[in-house]
Amino acid sequence: MSSFAIDDASDCPVLDALLPNDTSVHLIVHVRGDWGAQREARVREAEERTETALAYARSAAFRTRFPGRIGVVRMQTDGAVPSVVASVFAERGIEIEDVSAKAPEDGPRCAFCGRDKLLPEQAAMTDGGWSCPSCFRAWTLRTQPQLDTPRRRIIIPPWLLWSALAVLGLLFLFAVGNELRYLTHMNRIIRQHIPSQ
């Protein structure tokens, strides 16, 4: 399978490069800077740029330019990111690649994009051979397309929620009051039938 970098990312200016192969396109976003000292700024930049890249991957412009391929976002950094940040981006299906990390000499090569010297935690086995995290994400979306559909959320307007809670509260108070009246009535009847001495 072939892969080559395309510098023309004019369709999506937040991208640093596009790396297409036969089945997917890696949308490369390079977030530069110190994640330790400038954590908030780096996280904000990474979120904005990756959200834009994800939107581009789902756009008509992407489908026209790369028909039949899946766009996956790959964020490159100049150093390790905090583990919390890495897990949040991983949940969104975004690979974080630390370009400063030393690659093993005997690491496997991705069968889809040709990226070689993968770290053991990067390499995943598919029916087409070893894959890097980005190609594995694309392979997963190709074999299980329902994973890429956004989850439907029911959004209840606050005024409706508070109105419903107020009505339920009033119904509860009415039910409690009614039950207390019934118990008081039953108490009177029982007292009337108790023989007095």
PDB file of C-alpha atoms in Angstrom:
ATOM      1  CA  MET A   1       0.000   0.000   0.000  1.00  0.00           C
ATOM      2  CA  SER A   2       1.258   3.428  -0.856  1.00  0.00           C
ATOM      3  CA  SER A   3       1.436   6.543   1.235  1.00  0.00           C
ATOM      4  CA  PHE A   4       2.903   9.952   0.612  1.00  0.00           C
ATOM      5  CA  ALA A   5       2.677  13.326   2.286  1.00  0.00           C
ATOM      6  CA  ILE A   6       0.676  16.086   0.667  1.00  0.00           C
ATOM      7  CA  ASP A   7       1.576  19.573   1.737  1.00  0.00           C
ATOM      8  CA  ASP A   8      -1.556  21.121   0.227  1.00  0.00           C
ATOM      9  CA  ALA A   9      -3.902  21.283   3.181  1.00  0.00           C
ATOM     10  CA  SER A  10      -5.750  24.348   1.888  1.00  0.00           C
ATOM     11  CA  ASP A  11      -9.123  22.616   2.383  1.00  0.00           C
ATOM     12  CA  CYS A  12      -8.397  22.615   6.119  1.00  0.00           C
ATOM     13  CA  PRO A  13      -5.801  25.222   7.168  1.00  0.00           C
ATOM     14  CA  VAL A  14      -5.338  23.761  10.696  1.00  0.00           C
ATOM     15  CA  LEU A  15      -3.602  20.718   9.185  1.00  0.00           C
ATOM     16  CA  ASP A  16       0.168  20.546   8.853  1.00  0.00           C
ATOM     17  CA  ALA A  17       0.051  17.701   6.344  1.00  0.00           C
ATOM     18  CA  LEU A  18      -2.143  15.045   4.770  1.00  0.00           C
ATOM     19  CA  LEU A  19      -0.879  11.480   4.528  1.00  0.00           C
ATOM     20  CA  PRO A  20      -3.161   9.457   2.244  1.00  0.00           C
ATOM     21  CA  ASN A  21      -2.921   5.732   1.641  1.00  0.00           C
ATOM     22  CA  ASP A  22      -5.223   3.309  -0.176  1.00  0.00           C
ATOM     23  CA  THR A  23      -7.819   3.111   2.615  1.00  0.00           C
ATOM     24  CA  SER A  24      -7.429   6.214   4.795  1.00  0.00           C
ATOM     25  CA  VAL A  25      -5.980   9.690   5.084  1.00  0.00           C
ATOM     26  CA  HIS A  26      -3.974  10.727   8.145  1.00  0.00           C
ATOM     27  CA  LEU A  27      -4.817  14.330   8.962  1.00  0.00           C
ATOM     28  CA  ILE A  28      -1.633  15.534  10.656  1.00  0.00           C
ATOM     29  CA  VAL A  29      -1.891  18.271  13.293  1.00  0.00           C
ATOM     30  CA  HIS A  30       1.423  19.220  14.920  1.00  0.00           C
ATOM     31  CA  VAL A  31       0.947  20.925  18.286  1.00  0.00           C
ATOM     32  CA  ARG A  32       4.257  22.483  19.230  1.00  0.00           C
ATOM     33  CA  GLY A  33       5.289  23.703  22.653  1.00  0.00           C
ATOM     34  CA  ASP A  34       5.895  22.547  26.208  1.00  0.00           C
ATOM     35  CA  TRP A  35       2.952  20.533  27.576  1.00  0.00           C
ATOM     36  CA  GLY A  36       4.280  20.788  31.121  1.00  0.00           C
ATOM     37  CA  ALA A  37       4.681  24.552  31.370  1.00  0.00           C
ATOM     38  CA  GLN A  38       1.912  25.584  28.941  1.00  0.00           C
ATOM     39  CA  ARG A  39      -0.602  22.826  29.518  1.00  0.00           C
ATOM     40  CA  GLU A  40      -3.812  24.880  29.276  1.00  0.00           C
ATOM     41  CA  ALA A  41      -2.725  26.674  26.114  1.00  0.00           C
ATOM     42  CA  ARG A  42      -1.573  23.437  24.461  1.00  0.00           C
ATOM     43  CA  VAL A  43      -4.807  21.608  25.381  1.00  0.00           C
ATOM     44  CA  ARG A  44      -6.929  24.482  24.064  1.00  0.00           C
ATOM     45  CA  GLU A  45      -4.963  24.593  20.804  1.00  0.00           C
ATOM     46  CA  ALA A  46      -5.082  20.814  20.421  1.00  0.00           C
ATOM     47  CA  GLU A  47      -8.851  20.673  21.025  1.00  0.00           C
ATOM     48  CA  GLU A  48      -9.593  23.472  18.559  1.00  0.00           C
ATOM     49  CA  ARG A  49      -7.364  22.110  15.809  1.00  0.00           C
ATOM     50  CA  THR A  50      -8.409  18.472  16.185  1.00  0.00           C
ATOM     51  CA  GLU A  51     -12.126  19.409  16.271  1.00  0.00           C
ATOM     52  CA  THR A  52     -11.663  21.322  13.019  1.00  0.00           C
ATOM     53  CA  ALA A  53      -9.740  18.391  11.517  1.00  0.00           C
ATOM     54  CA  LEU A  54     -12.465  15.925  12.582  1.00  0.00           C
ATOM     55  CA  ALA A  55     -15.118  18.169  11.029  1.00  0.00           C
ATOM     56  CA  TYR A  56     -13.098  18.251   7.805  1.00  0.00           C
ATOM     57  CA  ALA A  57     -12.811  14.431   7.826  1.00  0.00           C
ATOM     58  CA  ARG A  58     -16.634  14.245   7.847  1.00  0.00           C
ATOM     59  CA  SER A  59     -17.135  16.996   5.256  1.00  0.00           C
ATOM     60  CA  ALA A  60     -18.222  16.818   1.634  1.00  0.00           C
ATOM     61  CA  ALA A  61     -14.933  18.501   0.608  1.00  0.00           C
ATOM     62  CA  PHE A  62     -12.971  15.592   2.108  1.00  0.00           C
ATOM     63  CA  ARG A  63     -15.206  12.966   0.463  1.00  0.00           C
ATOM     64  CA  THR A  64     -14.810  14.710  -2.888  1.00  0.00           C
ATOM     65  CA  ARG A  65     -11.027  14.940  -2.608  1.00  0.00           C
ATOM     66  CA  PHE A  66     -10.500  11.458  -1.116  1.00  0.00           C
ATOM     67  CA  PRO A  67     -13.441   9.290  -2.242  1.00  0.00           C
ATOM     68  CA  GLY A  68     -13.829   5.997  -0.401  1.00  0.00           C
ATOM     69  CA  ARG A  69     -11.192   6.820   2.229  1.00  0.00           C
ATOM     70  CA  ILE A  70     -11.580   7.449   5.934  1.00  0.00           C
ATOM     71  CA  GLY A  71     -10.037  10.533   7.509  1.00  0.00           C
ATOM     72  CA  VAL A  72      -8.273   9.978  10.828  1.00  0.00           C
ATOM     73  CA  VAL A  73      -6.661  12.685  12.932  1.00  0.00           C
ATOM     74  CA  ARG A  74      -3.095  12.179  14.093  1.00  0.00           C
ATOM     75  CA  MET A  75      -1.710  14.760  16.492  1.00  0.00           C
ATOM     76  CA  GLN A  76       2.053  15.081  16.637  1.00  0.00           C
ATOM     77  CA  THR A  77       3.768  16.635  19.652  1.00  0.00           C
ATOM     78  CA  ASP A  78       7.366  17.585  20.450  1.00  0.00           C
ATOM     79  CA  GLY A  79       7.252  15.747  23.783  1.00  0.00           C
ATOM     80  CA  ALA A  80       5.107  13.499  25.927  1.00  0.00           C
ATOM     81  CA  VAL A  81       1.644  14.766  26.829  1.00  0.00           C
ATOM     82  CA  PRO A  82       0.070  14.238  30.276  1.00  0.00           C
ATOM     83  CA  SER A  83      -1.654  10.852  30.571  1.00  0.00           C
ATOM     84  CA  VAL A  84      -5.052  12.451  31.244  1.00  0.00           C
ATOM     85  CA  VAL A  85      -4.813  14.438  28.016  1.00  0.00           C
ATOM     86  CA  ALA A  86      -3.707  11.343  26.103  1.00  0.00           C
ATOM     87  CA  SER A  87      -6.651   9.290  27.364  1.00  0.00           C
ATOM     88  CA  VAL A  88      -9.184  12.030  26.504  1.00  0.00           C
ATOM     89  CA  PHE A  89      -7.891  12.273  22.941  1.00  0.00           C
ATOM     90  CA  ALA A  90      -7.696   8.474  22.634  1.00  0.00           C
ATOM     91  CA  GLU A  91     -11.394   8.232  23.551  1.00  0.00           C
ATOM     92  CA  ARG A  92     -12.121  10.542  20.638  1.00  0.00           C
ATOM     93  CA  GLY A  93     -10.100   8.307  18.302  1.00  0.00           C
ATOM     94  CA  ILE A  94      -7.172  10.692  17.903  1.00  0.00           C
ATOM     95  CA  GLU A  95      -3.664   9.265  17.925  1.00  0.00           C
ATOM     96  CA  ILE A  96      -1.018  11.273  19.767  1.00  0.00           C
ATOM     97  CA  GLU A  97       2.444  10.735  18.321  1.00  0.00           C
ATOM     98  CA  ASP A  98       5.418  12.020  20.297  1.00  0.00           C
ATOM     99  CA  VAL A  99       7.945  12.761  17.535  1.00  0.00           C
ATOM    100  CA  SER A 100      10.756  13.067  20.102  1.00  0.00           C
ATOM    101  CA  ALA A 101      10.308   9.457  21.299  1.00  0.00           C
ATOM    102  CA  LYS A 102      13.021   7.040  20.218  1.00  0.00           C
ATOM    103  CA  ALA A 103      11.676   4.443  17.807  1.00  0.00           C
ATOM    104  CA  PRO A 104      12.808   0.822  18.216  1.00  0.00           C
ATOM    105  CA  GLU A 105      15.059  -0.524  15.465  1.00  0.00           C
ATOM    106  CA  ASP A 106      13.057  -3.728  15.103  1.00  0.00           C
ATOM    107  CA  GLY A 107       9.535  -2.302  15.500  1.00  0.00           C
ATOM    108  CA  PRO A 108       6.847  -3.518  13.102  1.00  0.00           C
ATOM    109  CA  ARG A 109       5.831  -1.644   9.961  1.00  0.00           C
ATOM    110  CA  CYS A 110       2.241  -0.546   9.289  1.00  0.00           C
ATOM    111  CA  ALA A 111       0.812  -2.566   6.410  1.00  0.00           C
ATOM    112  CA  PHE A 112      -1.517   0.285   5.419  1.00  0.00           C
ATOM    113  CA  CYS A 113       0.492   3.532   5.528  1.00  0.00           C
ATOM    114  CA  GLY A 114       4.038   2.132   5.635  1.00  0.00           C
ATOM    115  CA  ARG A 115       4.992   3.836   8.889  1.00  0.00           C
ATOM    116  CA  ASP A 116       7.814   1.767  10.340  1.00  0.00           C
ATOM    117  CA  LYS A 117       9.546   1.210  13.674  1.00  0.00           C
ATOM    118  CA  LEU A 118       6.288   1.247  15.624  1.00  0.00           C
ATOM    119  CA  LEU A 119       6.476   0.979  19.390  1.00  0.00           C
ATOM    120  CA  PRO A 120       4.927  -2.184  20.876  1.00  0.00           C
ATOM    121  CA  GLU A 121       2.019  -0.155  22.326  1.00  0.00           C
ATOM    122  CA  GLN A 122       1.375   1.423  18.909  1.00  0.00           C
ATOM    123  CA  ALA A 123       1.197  -1.704  16.784  1.00  0.00           C
ATOM    124  CA  ALA A 124      -2.112  -3.540  16.437  1.00  0.00           C
ATOM    125  CA  MET A 125      -2.867  -6.638  14.373  1.00  0.00           C
ATOM    126  CA  THR A 126      -5.615  -6.551  11.736  1.00  0.00           C
ATOM    127  CA  ASP A 127      -6.663  -8.940   8.989  1.00  0.00           C
ATOM    128  CA  GLY A 128      -4.336  -6.964   6.688  1.00  0.00           C
ATOM    129  CA  GLY A 129      -1.285  -7.141   8.968  1.00  0.00           C
ATOM    130  CA  TRP A 130       0.254  -4.793  11.525  1.00  0.00           C
ATOM    131  CA  SER A 131      -1.204  -1.319  11.705  1.00  0.00           C
ATOM    132  CA  CYS A 132      -0.334   1.961  13.376  1.00  0.00           C
ATOM    133  CA  PRO A 133      -2.956   3.511  15.703  1.00  0.00           C
ATOM    134  CA  SER A 134      -4.355   5.828  13.006  1.00  0.00           C
ATOM    135  CA  CYS A 135      -4.685   3.063  10.420  1.00  0.00           C
ATOM    136  CA  PHE A 136      -6.169   0.788  13.087  1.00  0.00           C
ATOM    137  CA  ARG A 137      -8.790   3.472  13.797  1.00  0.00           C
ATOM    138  CA  ALA A 138      -9.591   3.674  10.070  1.00  0.00           C
ATOM    139  CA  TRP A 139      -9.737  -0.140   9.813  1.00  0.00           C
ATOM    140  CA  THR A 140     -12.084  -0.279  12.819  1.00  0.00           C
ATOM    141  CA  LEU A 141     -14.371   2.381  11.321  1.00  0.00           C
ATOM    142  CA  ARG A 142     -14.390   0.540   8.000  1.00  0.00           C
ATOM    143  CA  THR A 143     -15.314  -2.785   9.628  1.00  0.00           C
ATOM    144  CA  GLN A 144     -17.697  -1.222  12.189  1.00  0.00           C
ATOM    145  CA  PRO A 145     -19.110   1.969  10.605  1.00  0.00           C
ATOM    146  CA  GLN A 146     -21.644   2.471  13.419  1.00  0.00           C
ATOM    147  CA  LEU A 147     -18.765   3.583  15.681  1.00  0.00           C
ATOM    148  CA  ASP A 148     -18.382   6.797  13.667  1.00  0.00           C
ATOM    149  CA  THR A 149     -21.989   7.873  13.998  1.00  0.00           C
ATOM    150  CA  PRO A 150     -22.392  10.510  16.690  1.00  0.00           C
ATOM    151  CA  ARG A 151     -24.375   9.406  19.704  1.00  0.00           C
ATOM    152  CA  ARG A 152     -27.817  10.881  19.929  1.00  0.00           C
ATOM    153  CA  ARG A 153     -28.379  12.906  23.025  1.00  0.00           C
ATOM    154  CA  ILE A 154     -31.696  13.996  24.402  1.00  0.00           C
ATOM    155  CA  ILE A 155     -31.398  17.617  25.390  1.00  0.00           C
ATOM    156  CA  ILE A 156     -34.060  18.863  27.774  1.00  0.00           C
ATOM    157  CA  PRO A 157     -34.406  22.640  27.987  1.00  0.00           C
ATOM    158  CA  PRO A 158     -33.870  23.918  31.542  1.00  0.00           C
ATOM    159  CA  TRP A 159     -37.324  25.545  31.732  1.00  0.00           C
ATOM    160  CA  LEU A 160     -38.970  22.219  30.867  1.00  0.00           C
ATOM    161  CA  LEU A 161     -36.843  20.335  33.372  1.00  0.00           C
ATOM    162  CA  TRP A 162     -37.642  22.774  36.217  1.00  0.00           C
ATOM    163  CA  SER A 163     -41.327  22.819  35.281  1.00  0.00           C
ATOM    164  CA  ALA A 164     -41.474  19.028  35.323  1.00  0.00           C
ATOM    165  CA  LEU A 165     -39.676  18.920  38.685  1.00  0.00           C
ATOM    166  CA  ALA A 166     -42.095  21.489  40.146  1.00  0.00           C
ATOM    167  CA  VAL A 167     -45.126  19.507  38.929  1.00  0.00           C
ATOM    168  CA  LEU A 168     -43.672  16.256  40.293  1.00  0.00           C
ATOM    169  CA  GLY A 169     -42.955  17.980  43.621  1.00  0.00           C
ATOM    170  CA  LEU A 170     -46.537  19.272  43.855  1.00  0.00           C
ATOM    171  CA  LEU A 171     -47.920  15.826  42.975  1.00  0.00           C
ATOM    172  CA  PHE A 172     -45.736  14.277  45.674  1.00  0.00           C
ATOM    173  CA  LEU A 173     -46.941  16.807  48.276  1.00  0.00           C
ATOM    174  CA  PHE A 174     -50.561  16.230  47.224  1.00  0.00           C
ATOM    175  CA  ALA A 175     -50.109  12.439  47.506  1.00  0.00           C
ATOM    176  CA  VAL A 176     -48.505  12.751  50.963  1.00  0.00           C
ATOM    177  CA  GLY A 177     -51.238  15.130  52.161  1.00  0.00           C
ATOM    178  CA  ASN A 178     -53.957  12.824  50.832  1.00  0.00           C
ATOM    179  CA  GLU A 179     -52.366   9.826  52.557  1.00  0.00           C
ATOM    180  CA  LEU A 180     -52.138  11.743  55.866  1.00  0.00           C
ATOM    181  CA  ARG A 181     -55.833  12.729  55.613  1.00  0.00           C
ATOM    182  CA  TYR A 182     -56.755   9.113  54.948  1.00  0.00           C
ATOM    183  CA  LEU A 183     -54.688   7.891  57.914  1.00  0.00           C
ATOM    184  CA  THR A 184     -56.232  10.547  60.194  1.00  0.00           C
ATOM    185  CA  HIS A 185     -59.718   9.479  59.079  1.00  0.00           C
ATOM    186  CA  MET A 186     -58.895   5.811  59.708  1.00  0.00           C
ATOM    187  CA  ASN A 187     -57.491   6.706  63.129  1.00  0.00           C
ATOM    188  CA  ARG A 188     -60.793   8.428  64.084  1.00  0.00           C
ATOM    189  CA  ILE A 189     -62.851   5.427  62.947  1.00  0.00           C
ATOM    190  CA  ILE A 190     -60.661   3.015  64.921  1.00  0.00           C
ATOM    191  CA  ARG A 191     -60.935   5.201  68.052  1.00  0.00           C
ATOM    192  CA  GLN A 192     -64.730   5.285  67.730  1.00  0.00           C
ATOM    193  CA  HIS A 193     -64.879   1.497  67.725  1.00  0.00           C
ATOM    194  CA  ILE A 194     -62.555   0.970  70.643  1.00  0.00           C
ATOM    195  CA  PRO A 195     -64.652   0.310  73.783  1.00  0.00           C
ATOM    196  CA  SER A 196     -64.147   2.898  76.461  1.00  0.00           C
ATOM    197  CA  GLN A 197     -63.743   1.766  80.069  1.00  0.00           C
TER     198      GLN A 197
END
